[in-house]
Coordinates of C-alpha atoms and ligand atoms in Angstrom, one line a residue:
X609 CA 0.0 0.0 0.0
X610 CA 1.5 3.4 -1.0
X611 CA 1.6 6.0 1.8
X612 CA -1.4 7.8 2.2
X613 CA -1.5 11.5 3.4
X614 CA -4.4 12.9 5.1
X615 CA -7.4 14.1 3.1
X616 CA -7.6 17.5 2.5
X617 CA -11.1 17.3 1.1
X618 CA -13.3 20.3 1.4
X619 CA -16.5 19.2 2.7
X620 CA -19.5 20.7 1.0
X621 CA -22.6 19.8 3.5
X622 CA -22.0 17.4 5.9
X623 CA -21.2 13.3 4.8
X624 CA -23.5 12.4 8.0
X625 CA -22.9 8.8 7.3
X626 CA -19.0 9.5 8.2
X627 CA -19.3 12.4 10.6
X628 CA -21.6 10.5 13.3
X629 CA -21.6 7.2 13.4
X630 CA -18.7 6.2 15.6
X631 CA -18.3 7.7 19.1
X632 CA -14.6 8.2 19.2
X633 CA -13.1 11.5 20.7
X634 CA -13.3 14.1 19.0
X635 CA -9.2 14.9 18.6
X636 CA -9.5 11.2 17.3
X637 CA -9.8 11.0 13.4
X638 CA -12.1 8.9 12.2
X639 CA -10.1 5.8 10.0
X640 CA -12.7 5.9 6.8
X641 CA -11.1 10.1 6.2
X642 CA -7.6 8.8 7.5
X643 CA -7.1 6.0 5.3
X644 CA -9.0 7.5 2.3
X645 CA -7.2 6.4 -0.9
X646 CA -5.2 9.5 -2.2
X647 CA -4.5 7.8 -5.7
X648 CA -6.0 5.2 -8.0
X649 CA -3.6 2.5 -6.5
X650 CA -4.3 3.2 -3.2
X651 CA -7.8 1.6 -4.3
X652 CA -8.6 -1.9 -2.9
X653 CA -10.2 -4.3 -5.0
X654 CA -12.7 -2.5 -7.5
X655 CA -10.1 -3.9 -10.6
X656 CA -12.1 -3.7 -12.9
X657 CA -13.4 -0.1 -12.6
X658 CA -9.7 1.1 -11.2
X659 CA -8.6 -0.2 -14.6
X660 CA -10.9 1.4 -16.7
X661 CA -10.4 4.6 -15.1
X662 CA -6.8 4.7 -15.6
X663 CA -7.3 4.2 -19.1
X664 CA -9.4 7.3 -19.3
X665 CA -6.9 8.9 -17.2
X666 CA -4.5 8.5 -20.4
X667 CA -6.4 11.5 -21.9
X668 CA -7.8 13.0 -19.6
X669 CA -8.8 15.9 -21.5
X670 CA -11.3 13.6 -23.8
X671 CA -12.5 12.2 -20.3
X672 CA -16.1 12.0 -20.4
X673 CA -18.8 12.5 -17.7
X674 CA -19.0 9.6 -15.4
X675 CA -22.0 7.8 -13.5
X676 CA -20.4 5.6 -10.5
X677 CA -23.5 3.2 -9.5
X678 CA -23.0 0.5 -6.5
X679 CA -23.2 -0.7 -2.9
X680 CA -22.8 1.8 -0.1
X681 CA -19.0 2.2 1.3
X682 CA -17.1 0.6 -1.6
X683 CA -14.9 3.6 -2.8
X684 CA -17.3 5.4 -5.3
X685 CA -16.7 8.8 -4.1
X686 CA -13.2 8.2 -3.2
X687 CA -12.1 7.1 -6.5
X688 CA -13.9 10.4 -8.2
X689 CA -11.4 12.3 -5.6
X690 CA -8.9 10.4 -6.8
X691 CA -9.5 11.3 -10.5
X692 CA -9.9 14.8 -8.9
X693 CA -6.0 13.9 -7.6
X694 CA -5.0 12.4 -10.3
X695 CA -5.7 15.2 -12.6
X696 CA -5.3 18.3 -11.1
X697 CA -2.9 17.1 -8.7
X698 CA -2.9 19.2 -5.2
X699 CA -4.9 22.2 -6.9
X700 CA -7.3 19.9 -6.8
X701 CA -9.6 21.5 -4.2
X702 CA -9.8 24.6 -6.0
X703 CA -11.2 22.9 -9.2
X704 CA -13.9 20.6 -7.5
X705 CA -16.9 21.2 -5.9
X706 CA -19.0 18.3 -4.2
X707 CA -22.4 18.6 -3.6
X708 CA -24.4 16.1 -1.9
X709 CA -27.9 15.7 -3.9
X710 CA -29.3 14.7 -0.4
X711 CA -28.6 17.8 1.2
X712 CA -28.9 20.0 -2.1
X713 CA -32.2 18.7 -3.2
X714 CA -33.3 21.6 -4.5
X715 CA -32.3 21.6 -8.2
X716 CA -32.2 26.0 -8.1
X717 CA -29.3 25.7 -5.4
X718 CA -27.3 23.0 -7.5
X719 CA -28.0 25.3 -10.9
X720 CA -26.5 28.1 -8.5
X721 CA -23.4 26.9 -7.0
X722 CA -22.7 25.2 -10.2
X723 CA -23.0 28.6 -12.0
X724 CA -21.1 30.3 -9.8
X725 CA -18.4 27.7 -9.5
X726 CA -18.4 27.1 -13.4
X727 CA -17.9 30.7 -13.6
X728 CA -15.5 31.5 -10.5
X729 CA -11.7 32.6 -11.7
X730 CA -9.3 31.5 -14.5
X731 CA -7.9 27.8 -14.6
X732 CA -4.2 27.3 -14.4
X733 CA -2.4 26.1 -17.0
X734 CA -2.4 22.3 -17.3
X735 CA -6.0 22.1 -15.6
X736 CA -8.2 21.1 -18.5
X737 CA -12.0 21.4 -16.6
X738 CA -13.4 22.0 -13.5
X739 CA -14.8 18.4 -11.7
X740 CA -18.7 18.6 -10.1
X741 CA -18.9 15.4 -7.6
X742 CA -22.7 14.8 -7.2
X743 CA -22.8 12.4 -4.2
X744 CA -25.8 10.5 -4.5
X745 CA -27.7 11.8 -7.4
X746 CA -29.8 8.9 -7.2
X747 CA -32.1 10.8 -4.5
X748 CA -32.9 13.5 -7.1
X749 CA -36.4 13.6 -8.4
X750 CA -36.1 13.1 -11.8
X751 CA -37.5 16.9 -12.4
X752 CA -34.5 17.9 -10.5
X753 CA -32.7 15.2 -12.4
X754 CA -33.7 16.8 -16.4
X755 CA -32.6 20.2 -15.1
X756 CA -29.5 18.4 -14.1
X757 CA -28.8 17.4 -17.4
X758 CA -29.6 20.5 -19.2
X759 CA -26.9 21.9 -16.7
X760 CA -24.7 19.1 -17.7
X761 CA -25.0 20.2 -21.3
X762 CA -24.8 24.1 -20.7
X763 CA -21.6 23.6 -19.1
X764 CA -19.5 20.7 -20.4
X765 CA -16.9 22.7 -22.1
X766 CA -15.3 23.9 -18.5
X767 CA -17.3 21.2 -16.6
X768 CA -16.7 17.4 -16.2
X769 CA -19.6 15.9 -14.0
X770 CA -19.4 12.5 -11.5
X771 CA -22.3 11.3 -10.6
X772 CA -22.7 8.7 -7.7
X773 CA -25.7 6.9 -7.0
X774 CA -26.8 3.5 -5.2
X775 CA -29.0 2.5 -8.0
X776 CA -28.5 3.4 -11.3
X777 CA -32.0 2.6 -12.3
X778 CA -32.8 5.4 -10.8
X779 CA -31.0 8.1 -12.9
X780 CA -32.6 8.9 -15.6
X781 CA -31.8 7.6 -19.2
X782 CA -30.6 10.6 -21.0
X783 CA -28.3 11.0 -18.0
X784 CA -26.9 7.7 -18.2
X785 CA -26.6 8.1 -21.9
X786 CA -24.6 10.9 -21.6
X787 CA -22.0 9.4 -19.1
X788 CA -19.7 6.5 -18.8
X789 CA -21.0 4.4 -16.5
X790 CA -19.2 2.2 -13.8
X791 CA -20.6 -0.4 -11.9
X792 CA -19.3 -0.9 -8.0
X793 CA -19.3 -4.0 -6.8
X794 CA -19.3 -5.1 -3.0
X795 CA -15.5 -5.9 -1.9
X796 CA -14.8 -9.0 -1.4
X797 CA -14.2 -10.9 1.9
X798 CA -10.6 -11.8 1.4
X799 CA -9.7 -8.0 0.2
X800 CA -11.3 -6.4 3.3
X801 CA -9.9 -8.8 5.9
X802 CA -6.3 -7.6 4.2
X803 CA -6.9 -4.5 4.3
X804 CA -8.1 -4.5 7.9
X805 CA -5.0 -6.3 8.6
X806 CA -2.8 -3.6 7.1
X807 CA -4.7 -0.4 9.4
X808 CA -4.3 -2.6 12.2
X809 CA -0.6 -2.8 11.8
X810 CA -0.3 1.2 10.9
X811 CA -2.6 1.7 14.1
X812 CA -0.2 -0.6 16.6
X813 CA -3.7 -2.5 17.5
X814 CA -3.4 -6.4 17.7
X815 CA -6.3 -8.2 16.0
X816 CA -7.5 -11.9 15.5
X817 CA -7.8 -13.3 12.3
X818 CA -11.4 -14.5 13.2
X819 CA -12.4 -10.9 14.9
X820 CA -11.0 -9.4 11.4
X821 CA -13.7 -12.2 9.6
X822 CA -16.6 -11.0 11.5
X823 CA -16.2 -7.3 11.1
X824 CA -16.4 -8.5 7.1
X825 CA -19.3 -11.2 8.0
X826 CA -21.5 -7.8 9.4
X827 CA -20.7 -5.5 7.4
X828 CA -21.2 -7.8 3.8
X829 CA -18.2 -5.6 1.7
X830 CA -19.2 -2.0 2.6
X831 CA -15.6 -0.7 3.7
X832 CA -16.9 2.7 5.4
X833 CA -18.9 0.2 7.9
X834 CA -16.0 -2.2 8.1
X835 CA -13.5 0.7 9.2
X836 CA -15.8 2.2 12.1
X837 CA -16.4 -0.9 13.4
X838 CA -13.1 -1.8 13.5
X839 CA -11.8 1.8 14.5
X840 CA -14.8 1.1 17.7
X841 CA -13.5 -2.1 18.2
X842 CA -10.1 -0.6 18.6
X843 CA -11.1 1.8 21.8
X844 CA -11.9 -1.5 23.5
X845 CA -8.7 -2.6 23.5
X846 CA -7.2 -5.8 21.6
X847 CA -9.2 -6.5 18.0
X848 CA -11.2 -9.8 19.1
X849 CA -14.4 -11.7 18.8
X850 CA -15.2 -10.4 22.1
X851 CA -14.9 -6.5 21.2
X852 CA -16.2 -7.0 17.7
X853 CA -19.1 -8.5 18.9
X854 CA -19.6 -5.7 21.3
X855 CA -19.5 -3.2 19.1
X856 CA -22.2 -5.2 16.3
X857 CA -24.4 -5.0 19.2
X858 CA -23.9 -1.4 19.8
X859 CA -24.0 -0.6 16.0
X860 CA -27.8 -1.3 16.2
X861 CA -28.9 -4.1 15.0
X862 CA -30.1 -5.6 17.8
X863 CA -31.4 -2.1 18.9
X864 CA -33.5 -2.0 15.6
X865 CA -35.2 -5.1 16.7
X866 CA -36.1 -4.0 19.7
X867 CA -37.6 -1.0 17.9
X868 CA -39.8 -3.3 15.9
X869 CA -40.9 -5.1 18.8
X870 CA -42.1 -2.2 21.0
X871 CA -43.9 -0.8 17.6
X872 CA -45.6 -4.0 17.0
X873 CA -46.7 -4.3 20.8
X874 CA -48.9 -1.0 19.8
X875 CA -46.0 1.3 21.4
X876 CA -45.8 3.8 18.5
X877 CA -44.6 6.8 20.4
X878 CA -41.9 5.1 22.5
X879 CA -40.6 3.2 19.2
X880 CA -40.7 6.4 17.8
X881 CA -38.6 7.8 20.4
X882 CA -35.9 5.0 20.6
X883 CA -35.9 5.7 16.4
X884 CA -34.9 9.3 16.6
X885 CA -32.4 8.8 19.0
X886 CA -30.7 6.0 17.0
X887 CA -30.4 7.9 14.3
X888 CA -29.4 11.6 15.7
X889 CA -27.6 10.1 18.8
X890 CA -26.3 6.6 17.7
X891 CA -25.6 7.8 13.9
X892 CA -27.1 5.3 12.2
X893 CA -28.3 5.8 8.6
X894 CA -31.9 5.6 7.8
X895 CA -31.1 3.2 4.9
X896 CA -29.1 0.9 7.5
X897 CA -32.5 1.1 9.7
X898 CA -34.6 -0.4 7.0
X899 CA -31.4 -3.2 6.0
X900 CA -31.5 -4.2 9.8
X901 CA -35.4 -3.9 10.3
X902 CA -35.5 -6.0 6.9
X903 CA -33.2 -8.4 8.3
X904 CA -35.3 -8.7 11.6
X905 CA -38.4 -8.9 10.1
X906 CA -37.0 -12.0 7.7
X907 CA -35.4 -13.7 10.4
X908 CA -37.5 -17.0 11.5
X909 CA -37.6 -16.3 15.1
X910 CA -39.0 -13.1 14.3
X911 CA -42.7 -12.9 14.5
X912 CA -43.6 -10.8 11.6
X913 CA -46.0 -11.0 8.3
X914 CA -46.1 -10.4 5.3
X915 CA -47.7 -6.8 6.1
X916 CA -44.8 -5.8 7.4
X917 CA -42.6 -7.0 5.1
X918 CA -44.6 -5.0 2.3
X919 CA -44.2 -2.1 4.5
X920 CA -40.7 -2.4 4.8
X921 CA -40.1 -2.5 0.9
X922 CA -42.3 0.3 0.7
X923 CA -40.1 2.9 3.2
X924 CA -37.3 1.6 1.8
X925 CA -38.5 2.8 -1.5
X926 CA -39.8 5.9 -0.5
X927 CA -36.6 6.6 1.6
X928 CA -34.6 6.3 -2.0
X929 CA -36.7 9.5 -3.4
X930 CA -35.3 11.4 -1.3
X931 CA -38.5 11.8 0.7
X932 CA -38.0 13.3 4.7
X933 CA -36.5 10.4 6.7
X934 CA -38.2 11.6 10.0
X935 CA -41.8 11.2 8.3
X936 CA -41.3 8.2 6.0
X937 CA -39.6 5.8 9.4
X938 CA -42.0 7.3 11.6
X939 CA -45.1 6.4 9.3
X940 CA -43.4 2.9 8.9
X941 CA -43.3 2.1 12.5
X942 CA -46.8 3.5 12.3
X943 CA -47.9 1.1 10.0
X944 CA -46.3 -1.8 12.3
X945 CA -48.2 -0.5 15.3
X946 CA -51.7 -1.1 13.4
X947 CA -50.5 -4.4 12.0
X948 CA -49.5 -5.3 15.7
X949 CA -52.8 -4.2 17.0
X950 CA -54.7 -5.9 14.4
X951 CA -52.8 -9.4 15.1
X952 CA -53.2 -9.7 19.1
X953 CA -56.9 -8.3 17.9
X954 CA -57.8 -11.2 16.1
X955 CA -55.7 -13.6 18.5
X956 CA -58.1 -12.4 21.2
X957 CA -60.8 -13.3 19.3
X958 CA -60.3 -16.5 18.6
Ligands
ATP799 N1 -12.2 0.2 -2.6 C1 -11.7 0.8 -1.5 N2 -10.4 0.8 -1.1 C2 -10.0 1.4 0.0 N3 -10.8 2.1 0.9 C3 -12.1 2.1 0.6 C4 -12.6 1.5 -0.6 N4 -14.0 1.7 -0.6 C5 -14.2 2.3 0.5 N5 -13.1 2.6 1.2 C6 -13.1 3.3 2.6 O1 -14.4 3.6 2.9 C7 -14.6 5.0 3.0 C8 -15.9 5.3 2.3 O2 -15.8 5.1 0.9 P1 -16.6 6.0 -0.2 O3 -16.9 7.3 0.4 O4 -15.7 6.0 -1.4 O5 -17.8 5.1 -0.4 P2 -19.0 5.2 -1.4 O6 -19.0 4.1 -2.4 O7 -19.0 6.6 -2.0 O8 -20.3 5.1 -0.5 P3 -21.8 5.8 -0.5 O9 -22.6 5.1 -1.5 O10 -22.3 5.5 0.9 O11 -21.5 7.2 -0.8 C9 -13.4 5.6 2.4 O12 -13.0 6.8 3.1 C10 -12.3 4.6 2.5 O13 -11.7 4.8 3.8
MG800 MG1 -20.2 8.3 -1.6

């Protein structure tokens, strides 16, 4: 692994999925910014689009705009910061602006800040375009998405776009067209447990093989995930089954059962409750709530129906249009609490 200097990324809105969800000290920094890859070949696994990259990145004047489409945590915006790098070398912060389509939902503020940016200053020599990093484009309606492209159009001759998304059936098909798309795949078990290995080393923290295997085993080849538990594990002490399984406990899934079972037993308000404060307090995402609920909900000892299971599809589709968080879990756990009601209702009947 090639030395890897602290990120100087410029933050535009906050990454909430890296800011909150490990409760290390504050003077602590977090692992997933430490250990962000800095160049192409820092990049773990992901050969396929690390290859095709670096071919673009022959030319990269002719580069075109790209679409990055996968799984959560496995490198999609780090490699666009590394194209960012790899271009522009340390300028690079002066040349790209990030915007996170969650937090910039509304299409007028993206036209804006892209305007302004597009317009802002000279380049230097050997810069050949300015980069916009769309984090999560997939949670832009697609009204907000077709003004996005006619942006796209009015200002690709200073303007290379990369898009990232979850899904890419959810960006719309003259976008797509109009980009190179790559396709993120989960990282695989062997790869993670490596790299784990190596920050454990860096870090001075001993670890068990086994320990290393269930961090991978619960976090199913999302790397963001896979670093704070292992960074939480770490402020326990030694890297082993014990810790890990400590801190999957604390990470919520257990708690996210619980959640279900107090809405189910008609508790709305205090599930409600114990909700809010996982998210804003413990940091979890609300896509990770409905993964975990999903996961509960499908697990045999789990007394659920198939109500609930439509319901949980449901918020997790709503959840992916961008739609408020707050209202769409909340009206979820909702939804158990009448299907609870209605079950021990018709128990008591018979
Ligand atoms: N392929 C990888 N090689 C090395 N580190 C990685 C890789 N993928 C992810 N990471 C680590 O995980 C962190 C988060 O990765 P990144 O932000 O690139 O994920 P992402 O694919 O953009 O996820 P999301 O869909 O949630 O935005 C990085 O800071 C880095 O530490
Ligand atoms: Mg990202």
């Amino acid at each position: 692994m090639a030395d890897r200097v602290l990120s100087t990324r410029k933050s535009e809105g906050s990454d909430k999925k890296e800011t909150v969800k490990l409760s290390v000290d504050s003077d602590q920094l977090m692992w997933v910014e430490k250990y962000r890859p800095k160049r192409l070949a820092d990049v773990f696994d992901q050969e396929q689009v690390v290859s095709g990259v670096q071919a673009l990145m022959k030319r990269p004047r002719e580069m075109p705009h790209l679409l990055f489409a996968g799984p959560p945590g496995t490198g999609k915006t780090s490699i666009a910061l590394c194209i960012a790098y790899e271009i522009m070398g340390e300028a690079w912060p002066d040349y790209t602006l990030e915007l996170n389509a969650s937090n910039e939902r509304g299409i007028e503020t993206v036209r804006e800040r892209i305007k302004n940016f597009a317009s802002y200053g000279d380049r230097r020599e050997g810069i050949p375009f300015r980069i916009v990093l769309l984090d999560e484009s997939d949670s832009m309606t697609s009204d907000a998405q077709t003004a996005l492209r006619r942006i796209m159009e009015e200002s690709s001759k200073t303007t290379r776009f990369i898009l990232t998304a979850n899904y890419s059936s959810n960006i719309i098909e003259p976008i797509q067209s109009r980009c190179s798309v790559f396709r993120f795949s989960r990282l695989a078990e062997a790869d993670v447990v490596q790299y784990l290995k190596e920050i454990c080393k860096r870090e001075g923290v001993k670890f068990e093989k086994e320990a290393l295997e269930k961090i991978y085993e619960a976090t199913e080849g999302d790397m963001r995930h896979a670093l704070n538990m292992l960074q939480a594990a770490s402020t326990l002490g030694d890297i082993s089954s014990e810790s890990v399984n400590k801190v999957t406990g604390l990470s919520g899934k257990s708690k996210v059962a619980d959640i279900l079972d107090l809405a189910f037993q008609g508790e709305f308000q205090d599930a409600r409750n114990k909700m809010i404060e996982l998210l804003q307090v413990g940091g979890m995402s609300e896509h990770d709530f409905i993964k975990f609920a999903n996961e509960a909900l499908t697990r045999s000892d789990f007394a659920s129906s198939i109500e609930a299971i439509q319901a949980t599809a449901e918020a997790d589709y709503r959840l992916l249009q961008g739609t408020n968080p707050d209202i769409q879990l909340s009206a979820y756990l909702a939804t158990l609490a009448k299907i609870g009601t209605e079950v021990s209702r018709s128990k008591k009947k018979i």
